[in-house]
Coordinates of C-alpha atoms in Angstrom, one line a residue:
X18 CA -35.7 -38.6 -11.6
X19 CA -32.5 -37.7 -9.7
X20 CA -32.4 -35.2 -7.3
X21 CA -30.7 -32.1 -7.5
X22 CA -27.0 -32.0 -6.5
X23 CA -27.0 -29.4 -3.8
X24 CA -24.7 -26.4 -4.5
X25 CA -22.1 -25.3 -2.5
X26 CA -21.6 -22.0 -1.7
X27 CA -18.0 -19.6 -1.6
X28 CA -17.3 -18.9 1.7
X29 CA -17.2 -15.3 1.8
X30 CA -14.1 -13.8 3.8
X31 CA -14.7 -10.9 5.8
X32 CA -11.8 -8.5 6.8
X33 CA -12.3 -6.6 9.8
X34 CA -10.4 -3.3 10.1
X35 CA -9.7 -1.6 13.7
X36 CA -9.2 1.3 14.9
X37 CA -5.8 3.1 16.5
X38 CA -4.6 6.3 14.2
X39 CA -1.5 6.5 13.1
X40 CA -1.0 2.8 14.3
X41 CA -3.5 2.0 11.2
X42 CA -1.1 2.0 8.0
X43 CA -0.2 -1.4 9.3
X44 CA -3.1 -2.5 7.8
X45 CA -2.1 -1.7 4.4
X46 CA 0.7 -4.3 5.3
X47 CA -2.1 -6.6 6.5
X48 CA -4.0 -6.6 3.4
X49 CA -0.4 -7.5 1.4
X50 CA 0.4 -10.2 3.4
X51 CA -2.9 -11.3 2.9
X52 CA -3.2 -11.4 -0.4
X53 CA 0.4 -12.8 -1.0
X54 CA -0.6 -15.9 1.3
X55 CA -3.7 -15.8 -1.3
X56 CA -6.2 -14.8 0.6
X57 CA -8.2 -12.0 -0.8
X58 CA -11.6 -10.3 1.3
X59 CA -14.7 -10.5 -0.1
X60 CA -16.4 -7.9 2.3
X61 CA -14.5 -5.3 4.0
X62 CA -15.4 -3.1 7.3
X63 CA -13.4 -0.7 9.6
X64 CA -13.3 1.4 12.4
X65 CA -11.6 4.9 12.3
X66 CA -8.2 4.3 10.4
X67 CA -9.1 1.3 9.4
X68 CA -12.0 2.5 8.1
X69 CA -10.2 4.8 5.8
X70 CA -7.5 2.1 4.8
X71 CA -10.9 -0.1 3.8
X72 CA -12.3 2.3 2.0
X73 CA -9.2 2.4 -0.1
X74 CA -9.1 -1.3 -0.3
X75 CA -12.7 -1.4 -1.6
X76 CA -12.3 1.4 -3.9
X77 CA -9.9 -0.4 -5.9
X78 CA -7.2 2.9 -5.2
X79 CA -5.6 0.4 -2.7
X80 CA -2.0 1.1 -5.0
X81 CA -2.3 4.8 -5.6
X82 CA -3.1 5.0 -2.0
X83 CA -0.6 3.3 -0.4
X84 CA 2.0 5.2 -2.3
X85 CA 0.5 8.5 -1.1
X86 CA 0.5 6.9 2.9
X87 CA 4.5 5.9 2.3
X88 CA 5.5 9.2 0.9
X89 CA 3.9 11.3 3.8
X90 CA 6.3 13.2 5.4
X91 CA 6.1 15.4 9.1
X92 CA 5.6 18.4 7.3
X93 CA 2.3 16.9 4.8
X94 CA 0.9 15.5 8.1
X95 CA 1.1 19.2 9.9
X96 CA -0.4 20.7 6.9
X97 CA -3.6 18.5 7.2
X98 CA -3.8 20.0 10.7
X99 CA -6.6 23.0 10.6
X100 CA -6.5 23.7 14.6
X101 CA -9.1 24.6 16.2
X102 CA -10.3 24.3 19.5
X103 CA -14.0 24.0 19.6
X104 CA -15.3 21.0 19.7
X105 CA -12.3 19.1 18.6
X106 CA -7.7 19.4 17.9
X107 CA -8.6 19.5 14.1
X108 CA -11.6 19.7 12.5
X109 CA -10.3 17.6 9.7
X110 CA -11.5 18.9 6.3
X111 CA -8.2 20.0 5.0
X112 CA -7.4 16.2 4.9
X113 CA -10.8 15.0 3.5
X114 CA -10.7 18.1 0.9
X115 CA -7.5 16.1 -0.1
X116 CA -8.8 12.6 -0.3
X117 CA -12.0 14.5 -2.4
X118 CA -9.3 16.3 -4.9
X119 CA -7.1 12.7 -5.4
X120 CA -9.1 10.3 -5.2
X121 CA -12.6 9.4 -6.4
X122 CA -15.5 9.7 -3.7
X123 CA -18.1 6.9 -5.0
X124 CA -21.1 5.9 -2.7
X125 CA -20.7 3.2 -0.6
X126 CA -22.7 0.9 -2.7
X127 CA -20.7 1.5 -6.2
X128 CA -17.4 0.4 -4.6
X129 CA -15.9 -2.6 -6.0
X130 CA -16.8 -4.6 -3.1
X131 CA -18.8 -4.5 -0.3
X132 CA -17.6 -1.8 2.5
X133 CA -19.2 -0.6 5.7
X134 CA -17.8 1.9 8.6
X135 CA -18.3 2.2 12.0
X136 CA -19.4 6.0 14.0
X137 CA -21.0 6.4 17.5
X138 CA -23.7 8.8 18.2
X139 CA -23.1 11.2 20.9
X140 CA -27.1 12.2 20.8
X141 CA -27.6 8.7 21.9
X142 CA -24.6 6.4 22.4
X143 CA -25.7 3.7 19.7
X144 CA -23.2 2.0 17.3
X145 CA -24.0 3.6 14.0
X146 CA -23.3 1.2 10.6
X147 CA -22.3 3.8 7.9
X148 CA -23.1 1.7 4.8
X149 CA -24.5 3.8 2.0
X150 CA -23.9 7.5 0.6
X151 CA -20.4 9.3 0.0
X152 CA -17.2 7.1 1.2
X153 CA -15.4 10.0 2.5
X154 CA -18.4 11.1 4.7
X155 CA -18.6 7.8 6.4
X156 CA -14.6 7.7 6.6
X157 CA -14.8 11.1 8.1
X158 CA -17.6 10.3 10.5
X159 CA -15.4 6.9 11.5
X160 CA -12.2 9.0 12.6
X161 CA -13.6 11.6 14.2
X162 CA -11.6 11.0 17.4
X163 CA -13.1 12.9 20.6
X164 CA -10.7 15.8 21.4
X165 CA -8.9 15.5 18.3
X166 CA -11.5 15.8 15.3
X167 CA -14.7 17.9 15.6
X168 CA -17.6 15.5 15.2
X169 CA -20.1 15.0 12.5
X170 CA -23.3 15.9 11.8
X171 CA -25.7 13.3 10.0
X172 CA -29.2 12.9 10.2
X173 CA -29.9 15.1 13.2
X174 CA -27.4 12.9 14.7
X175 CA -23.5 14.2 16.1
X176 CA -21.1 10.9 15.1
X177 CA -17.5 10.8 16.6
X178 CA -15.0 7.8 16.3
X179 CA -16.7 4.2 16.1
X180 CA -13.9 3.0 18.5
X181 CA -15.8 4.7 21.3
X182 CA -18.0 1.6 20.9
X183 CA -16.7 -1.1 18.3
X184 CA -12.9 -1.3 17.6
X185 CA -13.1 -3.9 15.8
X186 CA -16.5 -4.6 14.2
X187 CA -16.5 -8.0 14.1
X188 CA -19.9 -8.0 14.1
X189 CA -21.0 -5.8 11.4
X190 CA -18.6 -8.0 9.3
X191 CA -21.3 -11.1 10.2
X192 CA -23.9 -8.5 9.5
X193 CA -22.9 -8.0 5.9
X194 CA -22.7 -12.4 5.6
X195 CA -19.3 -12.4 6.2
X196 CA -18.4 -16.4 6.7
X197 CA -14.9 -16.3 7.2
X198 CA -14.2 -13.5 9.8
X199 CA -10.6 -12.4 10.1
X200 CA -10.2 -9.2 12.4
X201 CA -7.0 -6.8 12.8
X202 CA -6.4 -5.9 16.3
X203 CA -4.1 -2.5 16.9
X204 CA -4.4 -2.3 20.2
X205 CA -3.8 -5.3 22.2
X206 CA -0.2 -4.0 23.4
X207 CA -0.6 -1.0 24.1
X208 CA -2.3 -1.1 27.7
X209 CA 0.6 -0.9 30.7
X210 CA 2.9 0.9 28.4
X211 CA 5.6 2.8 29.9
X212 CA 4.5 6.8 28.6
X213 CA 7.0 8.7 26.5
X214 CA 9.4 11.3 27.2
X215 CA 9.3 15.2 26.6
X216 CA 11.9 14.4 23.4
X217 CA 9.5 11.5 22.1
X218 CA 6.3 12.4 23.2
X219 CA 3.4 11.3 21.0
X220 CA 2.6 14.9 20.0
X221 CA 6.6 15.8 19.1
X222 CA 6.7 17.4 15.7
X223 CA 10.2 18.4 16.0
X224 CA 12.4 21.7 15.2
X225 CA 10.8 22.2 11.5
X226 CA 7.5 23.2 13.2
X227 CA 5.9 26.9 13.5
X228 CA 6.0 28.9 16.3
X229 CA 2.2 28.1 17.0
X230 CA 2.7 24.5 16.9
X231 CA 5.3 24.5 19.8
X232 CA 2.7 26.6 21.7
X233 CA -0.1 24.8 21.2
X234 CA 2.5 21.9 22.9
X235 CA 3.2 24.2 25.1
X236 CA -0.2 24.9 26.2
X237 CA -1.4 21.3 25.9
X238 CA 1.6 19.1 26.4
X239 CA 2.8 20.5 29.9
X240 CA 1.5 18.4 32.8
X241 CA -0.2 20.5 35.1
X242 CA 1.9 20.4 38.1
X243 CA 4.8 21.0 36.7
X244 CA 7.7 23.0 38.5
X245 CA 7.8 26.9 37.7
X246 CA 10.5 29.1 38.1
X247 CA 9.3 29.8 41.9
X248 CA 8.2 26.3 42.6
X249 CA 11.3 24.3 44.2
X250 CA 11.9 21.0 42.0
X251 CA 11.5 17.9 44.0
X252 CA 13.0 14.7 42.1
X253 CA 10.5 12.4 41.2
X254 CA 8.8 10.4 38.2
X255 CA 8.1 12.9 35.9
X256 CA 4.3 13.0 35.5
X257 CA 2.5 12.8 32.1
X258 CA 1.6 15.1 29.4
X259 CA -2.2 16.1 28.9
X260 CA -1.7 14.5 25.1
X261 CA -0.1 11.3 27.0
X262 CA -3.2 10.9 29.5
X263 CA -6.2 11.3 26.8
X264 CA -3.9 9.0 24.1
X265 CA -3.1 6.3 26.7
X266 CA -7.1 6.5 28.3
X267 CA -8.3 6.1 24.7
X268 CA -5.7 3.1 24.3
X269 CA -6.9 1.4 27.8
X270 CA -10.9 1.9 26.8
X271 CA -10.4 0.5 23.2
X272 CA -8.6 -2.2 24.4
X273 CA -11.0 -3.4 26.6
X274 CA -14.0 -2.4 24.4
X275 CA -12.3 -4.9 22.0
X276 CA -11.7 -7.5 24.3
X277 CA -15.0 -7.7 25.4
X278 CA -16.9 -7.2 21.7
X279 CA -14.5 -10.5 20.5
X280 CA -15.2 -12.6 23.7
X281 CA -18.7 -12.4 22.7
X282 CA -18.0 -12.7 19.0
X283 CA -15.3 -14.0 18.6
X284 CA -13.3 -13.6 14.7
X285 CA -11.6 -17.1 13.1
X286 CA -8.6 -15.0 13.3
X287 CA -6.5 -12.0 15.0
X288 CA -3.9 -10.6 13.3
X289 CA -2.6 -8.3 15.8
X290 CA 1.0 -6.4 14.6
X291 CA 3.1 -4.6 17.7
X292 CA 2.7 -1.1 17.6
X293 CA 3.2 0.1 21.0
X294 CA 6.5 2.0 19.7
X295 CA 4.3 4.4 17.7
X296 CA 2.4 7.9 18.8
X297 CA -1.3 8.5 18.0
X298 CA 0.0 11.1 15.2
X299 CA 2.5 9.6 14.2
X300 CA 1.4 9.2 10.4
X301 CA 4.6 10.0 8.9
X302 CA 6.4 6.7 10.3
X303 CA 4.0 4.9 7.4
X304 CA 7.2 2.4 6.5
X305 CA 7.8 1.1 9.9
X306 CA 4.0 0.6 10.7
X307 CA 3.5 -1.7 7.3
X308 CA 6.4 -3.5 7.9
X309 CA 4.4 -5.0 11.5
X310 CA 1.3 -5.4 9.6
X311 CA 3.9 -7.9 7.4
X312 CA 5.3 -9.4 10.0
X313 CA 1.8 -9.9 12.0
X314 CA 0.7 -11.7 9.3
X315 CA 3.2 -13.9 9.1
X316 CA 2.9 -15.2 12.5
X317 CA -0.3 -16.1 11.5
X318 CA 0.5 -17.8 8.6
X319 CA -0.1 -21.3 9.9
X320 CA -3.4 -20.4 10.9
X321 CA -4.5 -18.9 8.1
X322 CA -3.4 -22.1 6.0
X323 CA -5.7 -23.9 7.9
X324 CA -8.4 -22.2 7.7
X325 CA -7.6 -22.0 3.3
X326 CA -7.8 -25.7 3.6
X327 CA -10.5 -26.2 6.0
X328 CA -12.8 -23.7 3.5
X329 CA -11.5 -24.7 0.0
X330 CA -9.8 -21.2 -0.2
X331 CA -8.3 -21.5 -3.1

């Protein structure tokens, strides 16, 4: 009697998601790219933003929502902001109120495919793998950027941004039988980058903004030696804002968190698009940040055909 032919099983492709705010919309670029060069996830993770572009993607509200991100304007992205200043810039639920009132929150495990985020614990420092229960909970845990959003509270546990400890979670990807592991890098030119100006500082929100927006920059944006009215200016490199400093020491630990993480496990590909040009608010520039994730991709392309070939990717 013959043996059995031995069955082959479909590489699964795992698209990996990382974090970097307003730099994230590329990844809705990203995943069209991808899926024009045919190549569509199987399993999809995220840290921060890119766990909320993920969640979209697995959802199966990718469209609707990447119409929503291109018509964002300044003035939708300062409404979102409910300032506070205890334990975080924003505490963030005017924005996931919205996401509740447009579109569905399912569990993780009813999604159309397979979806994970990424949190850190500040009770204990551990990597926390948000993989069942409401989608915009796990989102919300995901972003919760120190200084910006207020944390989280789960389990007896207060979660903050997963980029404190796994950009991009390469890893959890594996975890969740990813074969094919391609990774999304938005932060691997930002470190040495020359800091903005007062006129194009991260944090500008322009002349349309309230009164207590421009002191809230006031308060927060003004380095703290600058000259006052009594204090003789002396010419010299203008030093950076407060916003500039925690942005650009978030950029530098990320970086290297990331560089580390993916020297140890390493992904069969990095798409990373060039997004040094944009603020860490800067969610209103949607258009110009797809447009890299486009371009990214397309740099990659020769890559990525082998890898279609060398796994049957039809």
């Amino acid at each position: 009697m013959a043996s059995p032919q031995p069955t082959h099983r479909k590489q699964k492709i795992g698209l990996i998601l990382g974090s970097g705010s307003a730099r994230g919309w590329s990844h809705i670029g990203v995943i069209q790219a991808l899926e024009q060069a045919g190549i569509k996830p199987d399993i999809i993770c995220g840290t921060s933003i890119g766990a909320l572009v993920g969640a979209a993607y697995a959802s199966g509200e990718f469209d609707v929502f990447r119409k929503w991100v291109l018509g964002l304007r300044l003035g939708d992205v300062l409404s979102f902001m409910d300032i506070r200043l205890n334990g975080g810039f924003m505490k963030g639920e005017k924005l996931m109120e919205f996401f509740k009132r447009h579109f569905m929150d399912r569990d993780i495990e009813k999604l159309h495919l397979p979806f994970a985020s990424v949190a850190t614990s500040l009770t204990t420092g551990n990597e926390i793998w948000l993989q069942n229960g409401s989608t915009v909970d796990a989102v919300r845990a995901s972003i919760a950027l120190p200084g910006l959003f207020t944390p989280v509270i789960r389990d007896h546990e207060i979660l903050v941004d997963g980029g404190l400890v796994n950009p991009v979670p390469v890893s959890l990807a594996r975890a969740m039988g990813a074969d094919i592991l391609i990774a999304v890098d938005l932060n691997s030119d930002l470190v040495g980058r020359h800091f903005r100006n007062e006129t194009d500082t991260m944090f500008s929100f322009g002349h349309s903004a309230s009164e207590w927006i421009r002191k809230i920059q006031q308060n927060f944006g003004r380095p703290a030696n600058t000259p006052t009215a009594s204090t003789p200016s002396v010419p010299s490199h203008k030093p950076p804002s407060l916003l500039d400093v925690i942005a650009s020491s978030l950029n530098i630990m990320q970086a290297q968190i990331t560089r580390s993480r993916m020297a140890g496990e390493p992904p069969h590909i990095i798409i990373t698009p060039r997004l040094s040009h944009m603020g860490l608010l800067d969610f209103h520039r949607a258009a110009e940040a797809i447009e890299e994730g486009h371009k990214a991709v397309q740099v990659c392309l020769p890559a990525l055909e082998h890898l279609k070939k060398q796994n049957n990717i039809v």
